[in-house]
mmCIF file of C-alpha atoms in Angstrom:
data_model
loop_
_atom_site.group_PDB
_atom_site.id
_atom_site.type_symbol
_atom_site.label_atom_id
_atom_site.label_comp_id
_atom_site.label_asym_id
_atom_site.label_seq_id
_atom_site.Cartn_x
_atom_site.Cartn_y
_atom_site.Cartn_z
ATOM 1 C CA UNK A 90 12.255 14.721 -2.360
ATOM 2 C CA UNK A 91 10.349 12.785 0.181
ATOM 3 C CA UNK A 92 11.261 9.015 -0.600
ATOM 4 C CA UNK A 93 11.680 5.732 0.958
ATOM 5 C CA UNK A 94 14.664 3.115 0.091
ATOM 6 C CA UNK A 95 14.240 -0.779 1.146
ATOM 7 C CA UNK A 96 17.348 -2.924 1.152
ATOM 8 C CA UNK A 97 18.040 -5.910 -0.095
ATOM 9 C CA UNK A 98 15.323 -5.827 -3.336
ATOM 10 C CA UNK A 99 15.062 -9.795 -2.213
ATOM 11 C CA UNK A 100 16.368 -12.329 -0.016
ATOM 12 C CA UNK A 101 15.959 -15.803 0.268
ATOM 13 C CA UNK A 102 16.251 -17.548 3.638
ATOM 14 C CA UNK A 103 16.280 -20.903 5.181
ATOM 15 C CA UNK A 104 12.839 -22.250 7.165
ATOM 16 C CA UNK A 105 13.741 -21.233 10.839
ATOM 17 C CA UNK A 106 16.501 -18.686 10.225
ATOM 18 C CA UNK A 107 16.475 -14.979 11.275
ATOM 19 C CA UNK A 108 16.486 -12.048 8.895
ATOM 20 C CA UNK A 109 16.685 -8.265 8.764
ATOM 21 C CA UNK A 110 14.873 -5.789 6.378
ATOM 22 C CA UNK A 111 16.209 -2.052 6.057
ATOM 23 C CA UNK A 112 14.419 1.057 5.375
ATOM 24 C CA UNK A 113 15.549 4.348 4.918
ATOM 25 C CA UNK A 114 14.087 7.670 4.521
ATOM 26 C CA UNK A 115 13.637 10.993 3.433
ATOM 27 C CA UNK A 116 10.461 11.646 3.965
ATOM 28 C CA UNK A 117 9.989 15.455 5.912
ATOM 29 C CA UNK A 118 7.817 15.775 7.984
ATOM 30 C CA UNK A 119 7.094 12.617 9.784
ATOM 31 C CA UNK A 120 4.453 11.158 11.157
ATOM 32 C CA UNK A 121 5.017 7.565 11.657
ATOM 33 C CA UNK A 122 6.664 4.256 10.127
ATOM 34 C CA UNK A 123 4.507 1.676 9.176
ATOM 35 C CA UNK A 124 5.328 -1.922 7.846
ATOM 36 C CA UNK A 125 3.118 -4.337 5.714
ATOM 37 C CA UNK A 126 3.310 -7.595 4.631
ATOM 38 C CA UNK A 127 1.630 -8.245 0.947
ATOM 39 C CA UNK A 128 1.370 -11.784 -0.053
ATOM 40 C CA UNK A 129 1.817 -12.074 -4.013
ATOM 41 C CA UNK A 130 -1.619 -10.884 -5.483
ATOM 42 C CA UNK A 131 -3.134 -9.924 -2.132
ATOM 43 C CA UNK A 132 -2.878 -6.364 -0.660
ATOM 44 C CA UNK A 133 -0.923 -5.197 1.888
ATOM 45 C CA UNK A 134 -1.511 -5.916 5.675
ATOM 46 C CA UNK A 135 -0.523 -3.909 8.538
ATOM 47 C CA UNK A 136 2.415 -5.469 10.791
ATOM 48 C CA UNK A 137 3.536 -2.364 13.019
ATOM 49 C CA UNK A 138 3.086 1.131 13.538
ATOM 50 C CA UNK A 139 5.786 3.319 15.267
ATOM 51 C CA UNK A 140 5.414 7.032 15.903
ATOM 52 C CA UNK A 141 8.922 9.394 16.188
ATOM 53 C CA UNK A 142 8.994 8.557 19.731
ATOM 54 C CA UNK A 143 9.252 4.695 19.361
ATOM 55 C CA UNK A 144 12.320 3.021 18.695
ATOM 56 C CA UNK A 145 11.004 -0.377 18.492
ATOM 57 C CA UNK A 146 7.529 -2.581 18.519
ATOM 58 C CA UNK A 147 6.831 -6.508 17.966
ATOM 59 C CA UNK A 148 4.177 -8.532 16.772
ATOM 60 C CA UNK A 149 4.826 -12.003 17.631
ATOM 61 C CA UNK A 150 7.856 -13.051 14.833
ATOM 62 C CA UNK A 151 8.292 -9.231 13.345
ATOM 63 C CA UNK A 152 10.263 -6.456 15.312
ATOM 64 C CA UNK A 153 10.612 -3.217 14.382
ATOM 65 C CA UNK A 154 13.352 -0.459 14.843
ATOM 66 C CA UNK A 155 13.024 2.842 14.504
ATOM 67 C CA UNK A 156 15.919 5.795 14.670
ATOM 68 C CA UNK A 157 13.998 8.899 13.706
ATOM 69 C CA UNK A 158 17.700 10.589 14.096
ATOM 70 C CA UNK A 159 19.126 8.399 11.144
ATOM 71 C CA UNK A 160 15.838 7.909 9.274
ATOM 72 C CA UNK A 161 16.450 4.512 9.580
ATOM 73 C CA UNK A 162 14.121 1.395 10.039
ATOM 74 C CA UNK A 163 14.530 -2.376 9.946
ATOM 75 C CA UNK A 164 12.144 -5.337 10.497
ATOM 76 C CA UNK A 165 13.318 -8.427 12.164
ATOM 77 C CA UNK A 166 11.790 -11.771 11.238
ATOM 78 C CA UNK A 167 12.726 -14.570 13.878
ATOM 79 C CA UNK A 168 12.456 -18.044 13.220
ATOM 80 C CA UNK A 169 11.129 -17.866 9.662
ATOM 81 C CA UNK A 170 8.212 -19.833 8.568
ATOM 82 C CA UNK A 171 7.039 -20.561 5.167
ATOM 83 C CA UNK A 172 4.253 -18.186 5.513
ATOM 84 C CA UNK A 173 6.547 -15.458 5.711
ATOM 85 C CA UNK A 174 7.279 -15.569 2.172
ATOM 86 C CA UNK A 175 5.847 -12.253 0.619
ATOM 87 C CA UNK A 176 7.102 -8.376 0.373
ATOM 88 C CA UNK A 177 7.551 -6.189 3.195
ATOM 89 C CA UNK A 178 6.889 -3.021 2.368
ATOM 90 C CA UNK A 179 8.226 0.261 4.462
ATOM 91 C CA UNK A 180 5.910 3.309 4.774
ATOM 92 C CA UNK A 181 6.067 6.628 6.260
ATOM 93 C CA UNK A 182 3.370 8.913 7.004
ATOM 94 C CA UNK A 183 3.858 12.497 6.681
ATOM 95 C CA UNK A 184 0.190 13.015 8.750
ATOM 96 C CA UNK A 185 -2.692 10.593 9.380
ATOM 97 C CA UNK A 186 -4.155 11.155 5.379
ATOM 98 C CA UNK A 187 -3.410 8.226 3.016
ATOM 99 C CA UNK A 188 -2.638 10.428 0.662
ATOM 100 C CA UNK A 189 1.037 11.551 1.936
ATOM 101 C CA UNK A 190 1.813 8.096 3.105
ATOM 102 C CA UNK A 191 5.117 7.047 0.799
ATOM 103 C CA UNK A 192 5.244 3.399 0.552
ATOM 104 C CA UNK A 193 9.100 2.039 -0.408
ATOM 105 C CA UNK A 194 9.452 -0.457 -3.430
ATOM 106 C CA UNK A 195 9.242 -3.238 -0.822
ATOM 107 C CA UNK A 196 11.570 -5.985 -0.260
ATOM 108 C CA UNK A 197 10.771 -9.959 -1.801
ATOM 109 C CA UNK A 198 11.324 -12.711 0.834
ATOM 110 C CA UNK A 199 11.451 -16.291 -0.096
ATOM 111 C CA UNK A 200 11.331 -18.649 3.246
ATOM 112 C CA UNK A 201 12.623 -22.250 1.455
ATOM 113 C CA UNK A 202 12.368 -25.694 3.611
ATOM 114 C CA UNK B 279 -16.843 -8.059 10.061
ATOM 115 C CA UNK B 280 -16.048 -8.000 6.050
ATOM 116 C CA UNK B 281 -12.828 -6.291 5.167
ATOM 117 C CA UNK B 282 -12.689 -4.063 2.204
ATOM 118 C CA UNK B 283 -13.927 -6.055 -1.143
ATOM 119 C CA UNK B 284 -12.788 -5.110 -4.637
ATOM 120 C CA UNK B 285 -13.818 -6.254 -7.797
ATOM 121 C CA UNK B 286 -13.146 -7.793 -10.126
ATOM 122 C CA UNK B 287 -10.095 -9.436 -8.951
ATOM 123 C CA UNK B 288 -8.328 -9.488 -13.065
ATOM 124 C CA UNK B 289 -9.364 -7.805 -16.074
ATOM 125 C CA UNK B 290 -7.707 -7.943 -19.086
ATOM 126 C CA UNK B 291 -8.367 -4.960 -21.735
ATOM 127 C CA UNK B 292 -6.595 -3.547 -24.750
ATOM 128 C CA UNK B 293 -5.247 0.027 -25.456
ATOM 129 C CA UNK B 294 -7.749 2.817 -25.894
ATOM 130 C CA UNK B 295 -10.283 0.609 -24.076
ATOM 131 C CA UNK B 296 -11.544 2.013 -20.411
ATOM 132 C CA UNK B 297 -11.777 -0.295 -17.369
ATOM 133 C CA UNK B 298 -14.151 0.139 -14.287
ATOM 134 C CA UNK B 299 -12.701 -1.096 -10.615
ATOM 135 C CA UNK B 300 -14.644 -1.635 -7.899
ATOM 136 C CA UNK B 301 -14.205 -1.268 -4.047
ATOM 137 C CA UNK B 302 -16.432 -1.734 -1.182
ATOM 138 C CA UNK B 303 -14.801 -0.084 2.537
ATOM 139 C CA UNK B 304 -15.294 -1.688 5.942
ATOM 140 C CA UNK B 305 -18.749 -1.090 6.948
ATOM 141 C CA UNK B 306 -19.239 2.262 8.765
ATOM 142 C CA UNK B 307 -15.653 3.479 7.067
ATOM 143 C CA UNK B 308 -16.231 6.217 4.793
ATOM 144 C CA UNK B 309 -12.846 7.370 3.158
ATOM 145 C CA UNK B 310 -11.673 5.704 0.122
ATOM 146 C CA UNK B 311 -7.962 5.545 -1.081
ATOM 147 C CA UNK B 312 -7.258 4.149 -4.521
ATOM 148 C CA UNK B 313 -3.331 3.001 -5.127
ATOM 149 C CA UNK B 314 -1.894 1.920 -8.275
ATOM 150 C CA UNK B 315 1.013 -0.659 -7.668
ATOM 151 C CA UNK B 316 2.847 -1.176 -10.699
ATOM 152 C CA UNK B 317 5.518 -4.253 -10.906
ATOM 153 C CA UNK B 318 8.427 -3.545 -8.905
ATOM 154 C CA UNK B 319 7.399 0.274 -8.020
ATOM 155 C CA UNK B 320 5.791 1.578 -4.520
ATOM 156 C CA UNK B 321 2.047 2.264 -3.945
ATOM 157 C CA UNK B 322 1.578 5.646 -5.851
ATOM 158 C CA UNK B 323 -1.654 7.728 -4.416
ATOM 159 C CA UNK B 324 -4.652 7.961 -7.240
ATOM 160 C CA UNK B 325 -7.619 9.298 -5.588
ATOM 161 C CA UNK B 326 -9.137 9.480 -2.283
ATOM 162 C CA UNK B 327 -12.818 10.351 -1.459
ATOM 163 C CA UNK B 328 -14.737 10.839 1.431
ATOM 164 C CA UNK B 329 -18.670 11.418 1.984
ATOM 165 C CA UNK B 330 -19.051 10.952 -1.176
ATOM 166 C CA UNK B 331 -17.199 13.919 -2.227
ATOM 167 C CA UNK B 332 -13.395 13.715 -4.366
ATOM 168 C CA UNK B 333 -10.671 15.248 -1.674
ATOM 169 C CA UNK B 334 -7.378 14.820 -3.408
ATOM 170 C CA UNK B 335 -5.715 13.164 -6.584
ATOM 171 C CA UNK B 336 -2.375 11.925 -6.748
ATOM 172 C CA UNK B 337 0.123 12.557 -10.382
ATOM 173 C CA UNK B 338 -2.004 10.874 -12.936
ATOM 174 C CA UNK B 339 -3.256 12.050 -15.770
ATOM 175 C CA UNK B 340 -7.462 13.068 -15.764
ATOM 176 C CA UNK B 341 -8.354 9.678 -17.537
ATOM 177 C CA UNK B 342 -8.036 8.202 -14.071
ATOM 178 C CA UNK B 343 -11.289 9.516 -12.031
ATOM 179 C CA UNK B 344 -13.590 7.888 -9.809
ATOM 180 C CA UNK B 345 -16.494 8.523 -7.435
ATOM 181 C CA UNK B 346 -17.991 7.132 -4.371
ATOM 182 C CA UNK B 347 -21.845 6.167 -3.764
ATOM 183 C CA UNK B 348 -23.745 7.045 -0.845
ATOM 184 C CA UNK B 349 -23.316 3.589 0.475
ATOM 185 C CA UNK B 350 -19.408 4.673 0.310
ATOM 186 C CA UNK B 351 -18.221 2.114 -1.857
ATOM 187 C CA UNK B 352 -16.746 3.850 -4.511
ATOM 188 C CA UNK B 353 -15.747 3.129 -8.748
ATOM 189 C CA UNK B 354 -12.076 3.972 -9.973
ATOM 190 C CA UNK B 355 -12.004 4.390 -14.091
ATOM 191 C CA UNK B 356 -9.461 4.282 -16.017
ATOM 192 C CA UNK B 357 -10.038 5.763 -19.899
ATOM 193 C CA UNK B 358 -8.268 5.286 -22.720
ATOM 194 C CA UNK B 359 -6.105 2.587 -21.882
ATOM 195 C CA UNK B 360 -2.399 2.411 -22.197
ATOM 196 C CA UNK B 361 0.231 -0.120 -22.108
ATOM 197 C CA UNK B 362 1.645 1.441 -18.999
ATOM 198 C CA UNK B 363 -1.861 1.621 -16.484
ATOM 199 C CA UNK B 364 -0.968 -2.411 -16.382
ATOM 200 C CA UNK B 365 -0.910 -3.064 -12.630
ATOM 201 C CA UNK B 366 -2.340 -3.866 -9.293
ATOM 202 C CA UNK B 367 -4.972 -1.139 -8.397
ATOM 203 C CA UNK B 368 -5.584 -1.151 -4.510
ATOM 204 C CA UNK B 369 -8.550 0.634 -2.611
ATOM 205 C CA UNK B 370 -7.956 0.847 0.977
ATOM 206 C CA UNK B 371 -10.069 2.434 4.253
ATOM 207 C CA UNK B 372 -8.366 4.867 7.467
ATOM 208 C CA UNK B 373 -9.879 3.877 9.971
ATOM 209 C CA UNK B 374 -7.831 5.321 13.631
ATOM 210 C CA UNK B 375 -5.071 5.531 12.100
ATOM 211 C CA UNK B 376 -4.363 2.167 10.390
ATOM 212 C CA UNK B 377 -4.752 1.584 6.765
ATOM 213 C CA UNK B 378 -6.312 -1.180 5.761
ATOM 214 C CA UNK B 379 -6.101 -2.594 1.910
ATOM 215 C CA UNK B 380 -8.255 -4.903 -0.063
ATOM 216 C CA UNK B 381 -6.625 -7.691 -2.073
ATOM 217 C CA UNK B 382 -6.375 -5.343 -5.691
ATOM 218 C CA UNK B 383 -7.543 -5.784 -9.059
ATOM 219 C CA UNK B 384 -5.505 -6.666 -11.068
ATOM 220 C CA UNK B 385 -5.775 -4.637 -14.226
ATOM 221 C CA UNK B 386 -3.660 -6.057 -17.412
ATOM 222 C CA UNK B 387 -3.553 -3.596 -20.993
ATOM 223 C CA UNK B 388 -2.527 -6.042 -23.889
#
């Protein structure tokens, strides 16, 4: 069954501190691994995009792994800001169609001062 | 330029009742995905549509349909109303290869 698992369901962090989101999948075939960031009542916004032959990508604060071998992904926030309080949710794309993208349950961050 | 625009942003209906959701893409985008987000759950694929034509349905039941204007901007409705359809309904455009979401409509069955 093509799935995606996010670990931990929430975390909360101190303002300034590092922290690391897992994903992993089941999802056959693959495509590419996608992370979002949805603020609470807004929808999801696009923070990477890694293809199979990627193992890792940044945008500014958020790094992202990839081992296609392990079906494994993680996002790494550095130096946390309050802003980065929302859910990060893991997707994988089984082509370039939205409608065999399988987005994980997400994982809630909470950045406190 | 605008990003995608749904509408309205809550509605609150009873069982049995149907709701109407509305989504506007990225101007010159014309595929349409529909996601229900229900608490705690991933996205689940609803519908998607493209020039104006219905190309795939996720697992939900035939009270969910939709369509999409010739302008592309496209109507999700939900009929008959239950308990369970309480949740954040997103539309989003694919555009080279990134998906891009509107902020949802938040759709609450009391």
């Amino acid at each position: 069954k093509n799935q995606v698992e996010q670990s931990p369901q929430s975390l909360i962090i101190l303002e300034g501190k590092n922290c690391t989101l897992q994903c992993n999948y089941t999802v056959s075939p693959f495509s590419n691994l996608r992370w979002y960031k949805q603020d609470t009542g807004r929808g999801p916004v696009s923070l990477t995009i890694m293809t199979f032959s990627e193992n890792t990508k940044s945008n500014g604060r958020y790094t992202a792994t990839l081992d296609a071998d392990t079906k494994q992904s993680s996002l790494h926030i550095t130096a946390s800001q309050l802003s980065d309080s929302a859910s990060y949710i893991c997707v994988v794309s089984r082509d370039n169609y939205g409608q065999n993208f399988v987005f994980g349950p997400g994982t809630r961050l909470s950045v406190l001062p | 330029e605008a990003g995608v625009t749904q509408s309205p942003t809550h509605l609150i209906k009873t069982r049995g009742q149907q709701a109407t959701l509305r989504c506007s893409p990225i101007s010159g985008h014309t595929s349409v995905y529909w996601y229900q987000q229900a608490l705690g759950l991933g996205l689940q694929f609803l519908l998607w549509y493209d020039e104006g034509e219905e190309r795939n349905r996720g697992n939900f039941p035939p009270r969910f349909s939709g369509r999409q204007f010739p302008n592309y901007s496209s109507e999700l409705n939900v009929n008959a109303l239950e308990l369970e359809d309480s949740a954040l309904y997103l539309c989003a455009t694919l555009h080279t290869n990134v998906l891009t979401f509107g902020a949802g409509s938040r759709l609450t069955v009391l």
